[in-house]
Amino acid sequence: MRSDRVTKGIARAPHRSLFKALGFIDEELARPLIGIAVAQSEIVPGHLHLDSIAQAAAAGVRLAGGVPVRFPVIGVCDGIAMGHEGMRYSLATRELIADSIECMVMAHGFDGLICIPNCDKIVPGMLMASARLNVPAVFVSGGPMLAGRKDGKPLTFTTVYEAVGAVVAGTMDQAELAALEETACPGCGSCSGMFTANSMNCVTEALGMALPGNGTIPAVMAERLRLAKKTGLVALEVVKQDIRPRSILTEKAFMNALALDMALGCSTNTALHLPAIAHEAGCMLNLDLLNQVSAITPNLCKLAPASSMPIEELHGAGGVPAVLGELAKRNLITLDAPTIYGVLGDSVKTAVNRNTAIIRPIDNPYSLTGGLAALKGNLAPDGCVVKQSAVALSMVKHRGPARVFDAEEAAFDAIMGGNIKPGEVIVIRYEGPRGGPGMKEMLAPTAALAGMGLDDKVALITDGRFSGATKGAAIGHVSPEAAEGGPIALVEEGDMIVIDIVGRTIHLQVAAEVLEARRAAWKPLPPKVQTGYLARYARQVGSAATGAILRE
């Protein structure tokens, strides 16, 4: 066992004395040590209850004859960080999470690893660490929040953001906004739509690193605790059989994950995280491959933000296994892909689509193509990403004049001030991985547009990114980014921009010689952050088109 290096032999007597200072006994030190990386905190609603999930997982480990050892992992609440300088830190924590887990596992000789994440960057950070370490590992998330309810209608976190725009537009009063604030987020769990956290927790099922139910069982259900106990049991089994993450995180797994992504209409952030996880696993995943999978994979679900339907409804309809079962009817997933519990087909065998209004049958999809699309053109030579399943039909093709802003805050002020007109294309730049730094999510401006009734009349493009809660013609990850001298840095107020989501293109209608003259005169903005972790991150981070991974 890997733990022998810290528990066995005469030379390890000092090490054993430290274990005994923690209360360990010899009988425990003779058994597999299972590290439990748990992101519990009192600042993230999705993580508030993770101590109970960790306790249940630990109980499963002990039932199977192992010894659980918990250690903490940081996590940023994207919602609380949204709309101010705190959002620069969210994506950047993905690397810190992966690095810190690597440090803890390697330093303490754990035989196996249970990862307990829930929210946005914590899930991919833990997956990256697992692939990098290649120590037997399993996942169980904290599960989604139940939807809030008002007058019998479901509410999500996004509802409150959109209500801010409605108040500004005069279609809602502040008393109603205050009522929504009280009811939209009723308790613990990851925000209740197909936003980034729930997207990644569902994708973890398709990757084979978690048991069925990981992405959809609500946080408050006892079923979630039972799942955690079963995950603890499985953790010992993967250690005994020496099943390593890189034997699971293969090309088959990533293709399955992309297919599920397209069927569910997941967050555009998956286009950042899946390539980064694949990189750690020794695989390659790029935007061209995303488009290839999208072209053949129907969109079967429209959950919030593409509709008002919360993710708890997906669980009731059969969850991820039922969606995979529909895809399997067209051979769009690989059923023999290995998982922590066997092969992916094992989860599909007993799956039932219990509600075809939530999970459309494969022969009656919302669309014949997937939920995400990558666009390319002279404005984004390396690509950009849009959640096409959440775009109004009137905006899948759009031509309009550019309104240019060098920071999210300036664009938000213009929106809230009523200075954006129907037909325009908002350009927010210098918010990419390097220029942000940290590639801020932009739920505030997109939700304000939706709340003001402009999400089907105005497009927004950025070298930053969007929350999974964003809807409308919101096109992010424009690469190369402005800070790298990408064409988005050369756009001027009033330039015409043509977007064709169906044709997968995005163009700036400016003559080539004019763009060359602008490039010759272009000077990058000074770094927004010049000290500390973000300054180091900005110097090392790569393009969003390849997952915003750190360059060696």
Coordinates of C-alpha atoms in Angstrom, one line a residue, residues 94-95 98 121-134 139 249 272-273 275-281 547-550:
R94 CA -9.1 25.8 -9.8
E95 CA -5.3 25.5 -10.0
A98 CA -5.6 20.9 -7.8
K121 CA -14.3 25.4 -9.8
I122 CA -14.0 22.9 -7.0
V123 CA -15.3 20.0 -9.1
P124 CA -12.8 20.5 -12.0
G125 CA -10.0 21.3 -9.7
M126 CA -10.5 18.0 -7.9
L127 CA -10.8 16.1 -11.1
M128 CA -7.6 17.7 -12.4
A129 CA -5.8 16.7 -9.1
S130 CA -7.1 13.1 -9.4
A131 CA -5.9 12.8 -13.0
R132 CA -2.5 14.3 -12.2
L133 CA -2.0 12.1 -9.1
N134 CA -3.4 8.9 -10.6
F139 CA -16.2 11.5 -6.2
L249 CA -10.4 9.3 -17.8
L272 CA -12.9 25.5 -20.1
H273 CA -12.9 22.6 -17.5
P275 CA -10.0 20.4 -21.7
A276 CA -8.1 21.2 -18.5
I277 CA -9.1 17.8 -17.0
A278 CA -8.2 16.1 -20.2
H279 CA -4.8 17.8 -20.2
E280 CA -4.0 16.3 -16.8
A281 CA -5.2 12.9 -17.9
G547 CA -8.9 25.4 -21.1
A548 CA -7.0 28.3 -19.5
I549 CA -4.4 25.9 -18.2
L550 CA -1.2 27.1 -16.7

